[in-house]
């Protein structure tokens, strides 16, 4: 059950957040700074590449890796093709990856994992070596994958675990964490996305694929801190966009409509985070195609709904009801040629509630940080307020 009153009680939220979801999201800025520092200490600043690779091949063992690849492709704007390698195997723990038949010395293999113990990824490094394909990994220092990458003269960039980051004194420590903010192994690592993404963004900047110098990445950390200040547990729901969105998404199937490459990547990640952290389904689609793709679903849902004006209807037989809510994600306010007006019109025509998120920022990196942080907070609030309160004992 969703307890909306919980959103107005910061102390109760802290007790209910047994997995440290909110703390992890709030520490995203610190996670970015730590990841950038570790990448620089690993020698990334001294990297002198011979040229831009033909293709970036990305393999990862978690949903975060797919989201990082999606964001990297959006930020590169087609400068360099980004291809995500899909795993195969009987279970996630026994995943195997295979390089495309055309992969060779002109391509760069990027491996993303917060563990670094996956045998399938170590085997992929050997495949790359046989093909003459350079390998780079973001993985914990000392992990088997890091050693395998160094063995073939690739670059291993450290994965910034949450052991060295904290959300700040105003947030306190999560249950099961130390004073420095270290969550337990069973806690959900909501900051893993930034720990994997930042080293890759810094590397892509060195390769000339996109613009993400250290100063810009530190600006991303500042932007994430700003969102954490606006969306913190102490901020009332009526002025807290993340709490408001979480309350609106309760008992609804979100249709995540996006406009723009970065907003589309943010919508797809939002759908993943809602599923993995809050246990809620969501459907993501890009405008204007979303109007056609989800239009029949809106029409069917409206047809199944009972007539609210029929006072004498049998409410026992009311359909349990699939309630839709459109969440419109934009990189900026309506621009010339925007499909947002048509989206609002279709939502009104089908009596579908509509929430809007826009991120007006000076850079694409800041826009991505704004959208991702806000939706991460919303998913965390939805997850925490949907769980049963722990007893005072």
mmCIF file of C-alpha atoms in Angstrom:
data_model
loop_
_atom_site.group_PDB
_atom_site.id
_atom_site.type_symbol
_atom_site.label_atom_id
_atom_site.label_comp_id
_atom_site.label_asym_id
_atom_site.label_seq_id
_atom_site.Cartn_x
_atom_site.Cartn_y
_atom_site.Cartn_z
ATOM 1 C CA UNK A 1 0.000 0.000 0.000
ATOM 2 C CA UNK A 2 1.084 3.554 -0.728
ATOM 3 C CA UNK A 3 1.146 5.759 2.354
ATOM 4 C CA UNK A 4 1.153 9.341 1.083
ATOM 5 C CA UNK A 5 1.317 10.710 4.625
ATOM 6 C CA UNK A 6 4.748 9.115 4.902
ATOM 7 C CA UNK A 7 6.062 11.668 2.417
ATOM 8 C CA UNK A 8 5.424 14.450 4.931
ATOM 9 C CA UNK A 9 7.374 12.804 7.749
ATOM 10 C CA UNK A 10 11.175 12.843 7.131
ATOM 11 C CA UNK A 11 11.906 10.698 10.197
ATOM 12 C CA UNK A 12 9.362 8.064 9.160
ATOM 13 C CA UNK A 13 10.786 8.103 5.631
ATOM 14 C CA UNK A 14 14.257 7.429 7.018
ATOM 15 C CA UNK A 15 12.943 4.473 9.021
ATOM 16 C CA UNK A 16 10.988 3.079 6.068
ATOM 17 C CA UNK A 17 13.944 3.415 3.677
ATOM 18 C CA UNK A 18 15.540 0.192 4.890
ATOM 19 C CA UNK A 19 17.535 -0.228 1.663
ATOM 20 C CA UNK A 20 18.958 3.292 1.614
ATOM 21 C CA UNK A 21 17.362 4.198 -1.717
ATOM 22 C CA UNK A 22 16.936 7.892 -0.957
ATOM 23 C CA UNK A 23 20.398 8.184 0.550
ATOM 24 C CA UNK A 24 21.922 6.589 -2.529
ATOM 25 C CA UNK A 25 20.146 8.980 -4.885
ATOM 26 C CA UNK A 26 21.116 11.964 -2.731
ATOM 27 C CA UNK A 27 24.769 10.891 -2.819
ATOM 28 C CA UNK A 28 24.886 10.935 -6.638
ATOM 29 C CA UNK A 29 26.821 14.213 -6.715
ATOM 30 C CA UNK A 30 29.464 12.864 -4.350
ATOM 31 C CA UNK A 31 29.584 9.668 -6.393
ATOM 32 C CA UNK A 32 30.328 11.672 -9.546
ATOM 33 C CA UNK A 33 33.210 13.518 -7.854
ATOM 34 C CA UNK A 34 34.667 10.286 -6.502
ATOM 35 C CA UNK A 35 34.403 8.532 -9.869
ATOM 36 C CA UNK A 36 36.079 11.460 -11.635
ATOM 37 C CA UNK A 37 38.915 11.580 -9.102
ATOM 38 C CA UNK A 38 39.550 7.838 -9.358
ATOM 39 C CA UNK A 39 39.549 8.003 -13.167
ATOM 40 C CA UNK A 40 42.111 10.793 -13.124
ATOM 41 C CA UNK A 41 44.273 8.893 -10.648
ATOM 42 C CA UNK A 42 44.113 5.881 -12.981
ATOM 43 C CA UNK A 43 45.827 7.938 -15.682
ATOM 44 C CA UNK A 44 42.881 8.957 -17.825
ATOM 45 C CA UNK A 45 44.077 12.576 -18.012
ATOM 46 C CA UNK A 46 47.371 11.426 -19.551
ATOM 47 C CA UNK A 47 45.658 9.326 -22.218
ATOM 48 C CA UNK A 48 46.709 10.357 -25.725
ATOM 49 C CA UNK A 49 44.495 8.420 -28.153
ATOM 50 C CA UNK A 50 45.559 7.914 -31.757
ATOM 51 C CA UNK A 51 42.118 8.840 -33.006
ATOM 52 C CA UNK A 52 38.412 8.301 -32.639
ATOM 53 C CA UNK A 53 37.262 4.633 -32.684
ATOM 54 C CA UNK A 54 34.965 3.407 -35.419
ATOM 55 C CA UNK A 55 32.426 1.995 -32.945
ATOM 56 C CA UNK A 56 31.964 1.805 -29.185
ATOM 57 C CA UNK A 57 30.953 -1.703 -28.136
ATOM 58 C CA UNK A 58 29.500 -1.756 -24.618
ATOM 59 C CA UNK A 59 28.943 -4.852 -22.491
ATOM 60 C CA UNK A 60 27.595 -4.830 -18.960
ATOM 61 C CA UNK A 61 26.207 -7.191 -16.376
ATOM 62 C CA UNK A 62 23.476 -4.940 -14.965
ATOM 63 C CA UNK A 63 20.576 -2.806 -16.227
ATOM 64 C CA UNK A 64 22.694 0.247 -15.413
ATOM 65 C CA UNK A 65 25.101 -0.659 -18.220
ATOM 66 C CA UNK A 66 22.316 -0.488 -20.795
ATOM 67 C CA UNK A 67 21.239 2.898 -19.420
ATOM 68 C CA UNK A 68 24.817 4.198 -19.589
ATOM 69 C CA UNK A 69 25.118 3.033 -23.203
ATOM 70 C CA UNK A 70 21.803 4.717 -23.994
ATOM 71 C CA UNK A 71 22.935 8.018 -22.455
ATOM 72 C CA UNK A 72 26.322 7.842 -24.174
ATOM 73 C CA UNK A 73 24.628 7.359 -27.532
ATOM 74 C CA UNK A 74 22.298 10.296 -26.857
ATOM 75 C CA UNK A 75 25.111 12.644 -25.833
ATOM 76 C CA UNK A 76 27.372 11.666 -28.744
ATOM 77 C CA UNK A 77 24.631 12.680 -31.221
ATOM 78 C CA UNK A 78 25.796 10.149 -33.798
ATOM 79 C CA UNK A 79 29.458 11.213 -33.712
ATOM 80 C CA UNK A 80 30.443 7.607 -33.049
ATOM 81 C CA UNK A 81 28.074 4.620 -33.189
ATOM 82 C CA UNK A 82 27.363 3.067 -29.786
ATOM 83 C CA UNK A 83 26.311 -0.592 -29.772
ATOM 84 C CA UNK A 84 25.202 -2.479 -26.695
ATOM 85 C CA UNK A 85 26.196 -6.154 -26.697
ATOM 86 C CA UNK A 86 23.301 -8.293 -25.471
ATOM 87 C CA UNK A 87 24.219 -11.256 -23.232
ATOM 88 C CA UNK A 88 23.062 -14.816 -23.658
ATOM 89 C CA UNK A 89 23.066 -17.751 -21.259
ATOM 90 C CA UNK A 90 20.776 -19.770 -18.987
ATOM 91 C CA UNK A 91 20.954 -17.302 -16.066
ATOM 92 C CA UNK A 92 22.216 -13.742 -15.498
ATOM 93 C CA UNK A 93 25.108 -15.168 -13.467
ATOM 94 C CA UNK A 94 26.145 -17.342 -16.431
ATOM 95 C CA UNK A 95 25.869 -14.646 -19.089
ATOM 96 C CA UNK A 96 28.085 -14.735 -22.140
ATOM 97 C CA UNK A 97 28.840 -11.988 -24.636
ATOM 98 C CA UNK A 98 29.982 -12.306 -28.242
ATOM 99 C CA UNK A 99 31.638 -9.646 -30.362
ATOM 100 C CA UNK A 100 30.014 -8.865 -33.724
ATOM 101 C CA UNK A 101 31.680 -10.516 -36.683
ATOM 102 C CA UNK A 102 32.909 -7.162 -37.999
ATOM 103 C CA UNK A 103 34.582 -6.039 -34.724
ATOM 104 C CA UNK A 104 38.291 -5.407 -35.087
ATOM 105 C CA UNK A 105 41.228 -3.093 -34.330
ATOM 106 C CA UNK A 106 39.246 0.038 -35.216
ATOM 107 C CA UNK A 107 36.664 -0.571 -32.489
ATOM 108 C CA UNK A 108 36.757 -0.011 -28.718
ATOM 109 C CA UNK A 109 35.232 -2.468 -26.251
ATOM 110 C CA UNK A 110 33.910 -0.973 -22.998
ATOM 111 C CA UNK A 111 33.019 -3.308 -20.132
ATOM 112 C CA UNK A 112 30.887 -2.047 -17.237
ATOM 113 C CA UNK A 113 30.368 -3.937 -14.007
ATOM 114 C CA UNK A 114 30.191 -3.095 -10.294
ATOM 115 C CA UNK A 115 31.538 -6.574 -9.455
ATOM 116 C CA UNK A 116 34.188 -7.573 -11.975
ATOM 117 C CA UNK A 117 33.922 -11.293 -11.197
ATOM 118 C CA UNK A 118 31.850 -12.347 -14.225
ATOM 119 C CA UNK A 119 33.634 -15.077 -16.179
ATOM 120 C CA UNK A 120 31.708 -14.136 -19.307
ATOM 121 C CA UNK A 121 33.213 -10.648 -19.295
ATOM 122 C CA UNK A 122 36.722 -12.009 -18.809
ATOM 123 C CA UNK A 123 36.138 -14.300 -21.792
ATOM 124 C CA UNK A 124 34.969 -11.283 -23.795
ATOM 125 C CA UNK A 125 38.290 -9.562 -23.104
ATOM 126 C CA UNK A 126 40.065 -12.579 -24.604
ATOM 127 C CA UNK A 127 37.813 -12.374 -27.671
ATOM 128 C CA UNK A 128 38.718 -8.718 -28.084
ATOM 129 C CA UNK A 129 42.421 -9.475 -27.790
ATOM 130 C CA UNK A 130 42.228 -12.107 -30.533
ATOM 131 C CA UNK A 131 40.434 -9.612 -32.785
ATOM 132 C CA UNK A 132 42.858 -6.785 -32.036
ATOM 133 C CA UNK A 133 40.066 -4.781 -30.410
ATOM 134 C CA UNK A 134 41.160 -2.493 -27.563
ATOM 135 C CA UNK A 135 39.393 -3.117 -24.245
ATOM 136 C CA UNK A 136 38.601 -0.714 -21.417
ATOM 137 C CA UNK A 137 36.690 -1.606 -18.247
ATOM 138 C CA UNK A 138 35.004 0.229 -15.402
ATOM 139 C CA UNK A 139 35.293 -2.297 -12.597
ATOM 140 C CA UNK A 140 36.430 -2.513 -8.963
ATOM 141 C CA UNK A 141 40.216 -2.362 -8.542
ATOM 142 C CA UNK A 142 41.769 -5.770 -8.083
ATOM 143 C CA UNK A 143 38.801 -7.620 -9.569
ATOM 144 C CA UNK A 144 39.534 -10.474 -12.026
ATOM 145 C CA UNK A 145 38.186 -8.377 -14.885
ATOM 146 C CA UNK A 146 40.563 -5.520 -14.065
ATOM 147 C CA UNK A 147 43.505 -7.916 -14.132
ATOM 148 C CA UNK A 148 42.349 -9.424 -17.432
ATOM 149 C CA UNK A 149 42.111 -5.988 -19.051
ATOM 150 C CA UNK A 150 45.569 -4.975 -17.852
ATOM 151 C CA UNK A 151 46.944 -8.289 -19.130
ATOM 152 C CA UNK A 152 45.941 -7.346 -22.688
ATOM 153 C CA UNK A 153 47.261 -3.786 -22.199
ATOM 154 C CA UNK A 154 43.862 -2.215 -21.897
ATOM 155 C CA UNK A 155 42.750 0.421 -19.392
ATOM 156 C CA UNK A 156 40.928 -0.462 -16.165
ATOM 157 C CA UNK A 157 39.111 2.510 -14.634
ATOM 158 C CA UNK A 158 38.084 2.069 -10.973
ATOM 159 C CA UNK A 159 34.422 1.664 -10.121
ATOM 160 C CA UNK A 160 33.584 4.195 -7.397
ATOM 161 C CA UNK A 161 31.704 2.145 -4.822
ATOM 162 C CA UNK A 162 29.493 3.834 -2.266
ATOM 163 C CA UNK A 163 32.063 3.060 0.439
ATOM 164 C CA UNK A 164 33.815 6.392 -0.143
ATOM 165 C CA UNK A 165 30.796 8.616 -0.712
ATOM 166 C CA UNK A 166 28.181 10.179 1.527
ATOM 167 C CA UNK A 167 25.084 12.245 0.923
ATOM 168 C CA UNK A 168 26.022 14.959 3.374
ATOM 169 C CA UNK A 169 25.270 15.745 7.012
ATOM 170 C CA UNK A 170 21.648 16.732 6.359
ATOM 171 C CA UNK A 171 20.787 13.241 5.146
ATOM 172 C CA UNK A 172 22.383 11.163 7.878
ATOM 173 C CA UNK A 173 23.225 7.513 7.359
ATOM 174 C CA UNK A 174 21.095 4.808 5.878
ATOM 175 C CA UNK A 175 20.034 1.851 7.961
ATOM 176 C CA UNK A 176 22.766 -0.755 7.792
ATOM 177 C CA UNK A 177 25.430 1.807 6.908
ATOM 178 C CA UNK A 178 28.456 3.209 8.618
ATOM 179 C CA UNK A 179 28.960 6.827 9.536
ATOM 180 C CA UNK A 180 30.602 7.434 6.195
ATOM 181 C CA UNK A 181 27.501 6.364 4.330
ATOM 182 C CA UNK A 182 28.516 2.851 3.340
ATOM 183 C CA UNK A 183 25.487 0.702 2.651
ATOM 184 C CA UNK A 184 25.423 -3.023 3.149
ATOM 185 C CA UNK A 185 25.937 -5.472 0.315
ATOM 186 C CA UNK A 186 22.216 -6.228 0.234
ATOM 187 C CA UNK A 187 21.226 -2.574 -0.098
ATOM 188 C CA UNK A 188 20.223 -1.273 -3.504
ATOM 189 C CA UNK A 189 23.046 0.758 -5.023
ATOM 190 C CA UNK A 190 21.089 3.588 -6.612
ATOM 191 C CA UNK A 191 24.293 5.494 -7.385
ATOM 192 C CA UNK A 192 25.909 2.752 -9.465
ATOM 193 C CA UNK A 193 24.682 4.429 -12.653
ATOM 194 C CA UNK A 194 26.869 7.509 -12.124
ATOM 195 C CA UNK A 195 29.825 5.439 -10.929
ATOM 196 C CA UNK A 196 29.736 3.589 -14.265
ATOM 197 C CA UNK A 197 28.813 6.562 -16.455
ATOM 198 C CA UNK A 198 31.317 9.207 -15.318
ATOM 199 C CA UNK A 199 34.532 7.313 -16.244
ATOM 200 C CA UNK A 200 33.016 6.547 -19.658
ATOM 201 C CA UNK A 201 31.995 10.168 -20.213
ATOM 202 C CA UNK A 202 35.497 11.312 -19.284
ATOM 203 C CA UNK A 203 36.985 8.722 -21.644
ATOM 204 C CA UNK A 204 34.637 9.741 -24.456
ATOM 205 C CA UNK A 205 35.773 13.325 -23.961
ATOM 206 C CA UNK A 206 39.414 12.272 -24.353
ATOM 207 C CA UNK A 207 38.499 10.381 -27.532
ATOM 208 C CA UNK A 208 36.704 13.385 -29.007
ATOM 209 C CA UNK A 209 33.326 11.635 -29.133
ATOM 210 C CA UNK A 210 31.547 14.187 -26.950
ATOM 211 C CA UNK A 211 32.317 17.180 -24.755
ATOM 212 C CA UNK A 212 32.627 16.247 -21.078
ATOM 213 C CA UNK A 213 35.764 17.851 -19.611
ATOM 214 C CA UNK A 214 36.443 17.533 -15.874
ATOM 215 C CA UNK A 215 34.959 20.971 -15.188
ATOM 216 C CA UNK A 216 31.707 19.981 -16.900
ATOM 217 C CA UNK A 217 31.508 16.717 -14.934
ATOM 218 C CA UNK A 218 32.050 18.601 -11.694
ATOM 219 C CA UNK A 219 29.186 20.828 -12.842
ATOM 220 C CA UNK A 220 27.065 17.682 -13.183
ATOM 221 C CA UNK A 221 27.875 16.836 -9.560
ATOM 222 C CA UNK A 222 26.768 20.319 -8.520
ATOM 223 C CA UNK A 223 23.544 19.939 -10.496
ATOM 224 C CA UNK A 224 22.821 16.609 -8.801
ATOM 225 C CA UNK A 225 23.373 18.238 -5.413
ATOM 226 C CA UNK A 226 20.920 20.995 -6.351
ATOM 227 C CA UNK A 227 18.252 18.459 -7.275
ATOM 228 C CA UNK A 228 18.897 16.618 -3.995
ATOM 229 C CA UNK A 229 18.330 19.872 -2.108
ATOM 230 C CA UNK A 230 15.035 20.498 -3.941
ATOM 231 C CA UNK A 231 13.801 16.916 -3.609
ATOM 232 C CA UNK A 232 14.968 16.023 -0.105
ATOM 233 C CA UNK A 233 12.729 14.340 2.497
ATOM 234 C CA UNK A 234 12.393 17.575 4.477
ATOM 235 C CA UNK A 235 10.871 19.417 1.498
ATOM 236 C CA UNK A 236 7.055 19.356 1.556
ATOM 237 C CA UNK A 237 5.258 17.502 -1.208
ATOM 238 C CA UNK A 238 3.608 20.576 -2.706
ATOM 239 C CA UNK A 239 7.046 22.120 -3.414
ATOM 240 C CA UNK A 240 8.890 18.843 -4.023
ATOM 241 C CA UNK A 241 8.591 17.719 -7.669
ATOM 242 C CA UNK A 242 9.839 14.195 -6.934
ATOM 243 C CA UNK A 243 7.345 13.576 -4.120
ATOM 244 C CA UNK A 244 4.558 15.043 -6.249
ATOM 245 C CA UNK A 245 5.384 12.756 -9.158
ATOM 246 C CA UNK A 246 5.588 9.714 -6.875
ATOM 247 C CA UNK A 247 2.132 10.441 -5.472
ATOM 248 C CA UNK A 248 0.733 10.929 -8.980
ATOM 249 C CA UNK A 249 2.129 7.615 -10.196
ATOM 250 C CA UNK A 250 0.500 5.616 -7.400
ATOM 251 C CA UNK A 251 -2.027 3.076 -8.750
ATOM 252 C CA UNK A 252 -1.331 3.993 -12.366
ATOM 253 C CA UNK A 253 0.522 2.629 -15.357
ATOM 254 C CA UNK A 254 2.897 5.395 -16.452
ATOM 255 C CA UNK A 255 3.198 6.160 -20.158
ATOM 256 C CA UNK A 256 6.594 7.836 -20.375
ATOM 257 C CA UNK A 257 6.490 10.092 -23.427
ATOM 258 C CA UNK A 258 9.728 11.840 -24.326
ATOM 259 C CA UNK A 259 10.934 14.417 -26.791
ATOM 260 C CA UNK A 260 14.625 14.625 -27.597
ATOM 261 C CA UNK A 261 17.457 12.086 -27.499
ATOM 262 C CA UNK A 262 18.447 12.807 -23.906
ATOM 263 C CA UNK A 263 14.855 12.854 -22.678
ATOM 264 C CA UNK A 264 14.261 9.524 -24.451
ATOM 265 C CA UNK A 265 17.239 7.966 -22.693
ATOM 266 C CA UNK A 266 15.948 9.379 -19.401
ATOM 267 C CA UNK A 267 12.471 7.944 -19.993
ATOM 268 C CA UNK A 268 13.835 4.472 -20.704
ATOM 269 C CA UNK A 269 15.987 4.608 -17.572
ATOM 270 C CA UNK A 270 12.980 5.820 -15.541
ATOM 271 C CA UNK A 271 11.033 2.769 -16.706
ATOM 272 C CA UNK A 272 13.906 0.515 -15.619
ATOM 273 C CA UNK A 273 14.270 2.177 -12.212
ATOM 274 C CA UNK A 274 10.519 2.001 -11.569
ATOM 275 C CA UNK A 275 10.662 -1.729 -12.250
ATOM 276 C CA UNK A 276 13.840 -2.568 -10.327
ATOM 277 C CA UNK A 277 13.439 -0.274 -7.309
ATOM 278 C CA UNK A 278 9.685 0.303 -6.978
ATOM 279 C CA UNK A 279 8.373 -2.887 -8.602
ATOM 280 C CA UNK A 280 6.140 -0.852 -10.928
ATOM 281 C CA UNK A 281 5.679 -1.355 -14.698
ATOM 282 C CA UNK A 282 5.932 1.544 -17.147
ATOM 283 C CA UNK A 283 5.877 1.982 -20.911
ATOM 284 C CA UNK A 284 8.297 4.361 -22.637
ATOM 285 C CA UNK A 285 7.897 5.788 -26.136
ATOM 286 C CA UNK A 286 9.202 8.791 -28.043
ATOM 287 C CA UNK A 287 7.055 11.549 -29.484
ATOM 288 C CA UNK A 288 5.446 11.855 -31.936
ATOM 289 C CA UNK A 289 5.322 8.051 -32.440
ATOM 290 C CA UNK A 290 4.004 7.652 -28.873
ATOM 291 C CA UNK A 291 0.720 9.240 -29.931
ATOM 292 C CA UNK A 292 0.109 6.376 -32.353
ATOM 293 C CA UNK A 293 1.661 3.588 -30.299
ATOM 294 C CA UNK A 294 -0.206 4.342 -27.056
ATOM 295 C CA UNK A 295 -3.353 5.858 -28.558
ATOM 296 C CA UNK A 296 -5.252 2.527 -28.767
ATOM 297 C CA UNK A 297 -4.291 1.745 -25.154
ATOM 298 C CA UNK A 298 -5.720 5.086 -24.037
ATOM 299 C CA UNK A 299 -8.931 4.505 -25.990
ATOM 300 C CA UNK A 300 -9.373 0.974 -24.644
ATOM 301 C CA UNK A 301 -8.732 2.048 -21.069
ATOM 302 C CA UNK A 302 -11.278 4.838 -21.339
ATOM 303 C CA UNK A 303 -13.866 2.435 -22.789
ATOM 304 C CA UNK A 304 -13.394 0.027 -19.877
ATOM 305 C CA UNK A 305 -13.819 2.731 -17.248
ATOM 306 C CA UNK A 306 -17.221 3.034 -15.610
ATOM 307 C CA UNK A 307 -19.290 6.140 -16.236
ATOM 308 C CA UNK A 308 -18.526 8.402 -13.255
ATOM 309 C CA UNK A 309 -21.888 10.170 -13.761
ATOM 310 C CA UNK A 310 -23.877 6.947 -13.226
ATOM 311 C CA UNK A 311 -24.644 7.265 -9.533
ATOM 312 C CA UNK A 312 -26.657 4.014 -9.433
ATOM 313 C CA UNK A 313 -24.029 1.788 -11.062
ATOM 314 C CA UNK A 314 -22.965 -1.371 -9.234
ATOM 315 C CA UNK A 315 -19.577 -0.368 -7.825
ATOM 316 C CA UNK A 316 -18.879 -3.967 -6.791
ATOM 317 C CA UNK A 317 -18.688 -4.843 -10.450
ATOM 318 C CA UNK A 318 -16.538 -1.829 -11.381
ATOM 319 C CA UNK A 319 -13.452 -2.947 -13.289
ATOM 320 C CA UNK A 320 -10.349 -3.051 -11.130
ATOM 321 C CA UNK A 321 -9.199 -0.591 -13.597
ATOM 322 C CA UNK A 322 -6.076 0.072 -15.529
ATOM 323 C CA UNK A 323 -5.323 3.687 -14.754
ATOM 324 C CA UNK A 324 -2.992 5.418 -17.152
ATOM 325 C CA UNK A 325 -0.935 8.522 -16.475
ATOM 326 C CA UNK A 326 1.205 10.205 -19.084
ATOM 327 C CA UNK A 327 4.561 11.559 -17.948
ATOM 328 C CA UNK A 328 5.877 13.977 -20.564
ATOM 329 C CA UNK A 329 9.667 14.394 -20.407
ATOM 330 C CA UNK A 330 11.184 17.277 -22.361
ATOM 331 C CA UNK A 331 14.699 18.640 -22.539
ATOM 332 C CA UNK A 332 13.275 22.179 -22.574
ATOM 333 C CA UNK A 333 9.958 23.960 -22.755
ATOM 334 C CA UNK A 334 7.927 23.727 -25.953
ATOM 335 C CA UNK A 335 10.053 24.537 -28.982
ATOM 336 C CA UNK A 336 8.905 25.285 -32.548
ATOM 337 C CA UNK A 337 7.706 22.038 -34.088
ATOM 338 C CA UNK A 338 7.275 20.402 -30.681
ATOM 339 C CA UNK A 339 4.873 17.465 -30.363
ATOM 340 C CA UNK A 340 4.045 18.430 -26.768
ATOM 341 C CA UNK A 341 0.831 20.342 -27.679
ATOM 342 C CA UNK A 342 -0.449 17.314 -29.575
ATOM 343 C CA UNK A 343 0.421 15.113 -26.596
ATOM 344 C CA UNK A 344 -1.573 17.335 -24.248
ATOM 345 C CA UNK A 345 -4.496 17.376 -26.662
ATOM 346 C CA UNK A 346 -4.572 13.591 -26.937
ATOM 347 C CA UNK A 347 -4.302 13.207 -23.161
ATOM 348 C CA UNK A 348 -7.270 15.551 -22.714
ATOM 349 C CA UNK A 349 -9.297 13.784 -25.399
ATOM 350 C CA UNK A 350 -8.866 10.412 -23.644
ATOM 351 C CA UNK A 351 -9.215 11.781 -20.092
ATOM 352 C CA UNK A 352 -5.677 10.617 -19.315
ATOM 353 C CA UNK A 353 -3.947 12.512 -16.477
ATOM 354 C CA UNK A 354 -0.724 14.212 -17.530
ATOM 355 C CA UNK A 355 2.449 15.082 -15.619
ATOM 356 C CA UNK A 356 5.211 17.136 -17.206
ATOM 357 C CA UNK A 357 8.947 17.212 -16.534
ATOM 358 C CA UNK A 358 11.286 19.618 -18.276
ATOM 359 C CA UNK A 359 14.944 20.350 -17.653
ATOM 360 C CA UNK A 360 16.052 23.703 -18.950
ATOM 361 C CA UNK A 361 19.857 23.674 -18.625
ATOM 362 C CA UNK A 362 22.829 25.270 -20.343
ATOM 363 C CA UNK A 363 24.467 21.984 -21.376
ATOM 364 C CA UNK A 364 23.326 18.535 -22.426
ATOM 365 C CA UNK A 365 25.142 17.027 -19.439
ATOM 366 C CA UNK A 366 23.225 19.228 -17.010
ATOM 367 C CA UNK A 367 19.967 18.416 -18.786
ATOM 368 C CA UNK A 368 20.657 14.697 -18.404
ATOM 369 C CA UNK A 369 21.580 15.129 -14.734
ATOM 370 C CA UNK A 370 18.376 17.064 -14.012
ATOM 371 C CA UNK A 371 16.071 14.522 -15.673
ATOM 372 C CA UNK A 372 17.798 11.452 -14.276
ATOM 373 C CA UNK A 373 18.058 12.772 -10.710
ATOM 374 C CA UNK A 374 14.427 13.902 -10.548
ATOM 375 C CA UNK A 375 13.088 10.590 -11.863
ATOM 376 C CA UNK A 376 15.437 8.612 -9.591
ATOM 377 C CA UNK A 377 14.077 10.480 -6.575
ATOM 378 C CA UNK A 378 10.483 9.916 -7.701
ATOM 379 C CA UNK A 379 11.061 6.173 -8.063
ATOM 380 C CA UNK A 380 12.749 6.040 -4.657
ATOM 381 C CA UNK A 381 9.871 7.868 -2.937
ATOM 382 C CA UNK A 382 7.358 5.596 -4.649
ATOM 383 C CA UNK A 383 9.262 2.534 -3.461
ATOM 384 C CA UNK A 384 9.754 3.719 0.120
ATOM 385 C CA UNK A 385 6.186 4.978 0.626
ATOM 386 C CA UNK A 386 4.779 1.754 -0.822
ATOM 387 C CA UNK A 387 6.379 -0.442 1.811
ATOM 388 C CA UNK A 388 5.022 -1.207 5.248
ATOM 389 C CA UNK A 389 6.378 0.968 8.001
ATOM 390 C CA UNK A 390 8.831 -0.839 10.297
ATOM 391 C CA UNK A 391 7.660 -1.165 13.882
ATOM 392 C CA UNK A 392 9.221 1.219 16.429
ATOM 393 C CA UNK A 393 10.780 -1.789 18.142
#
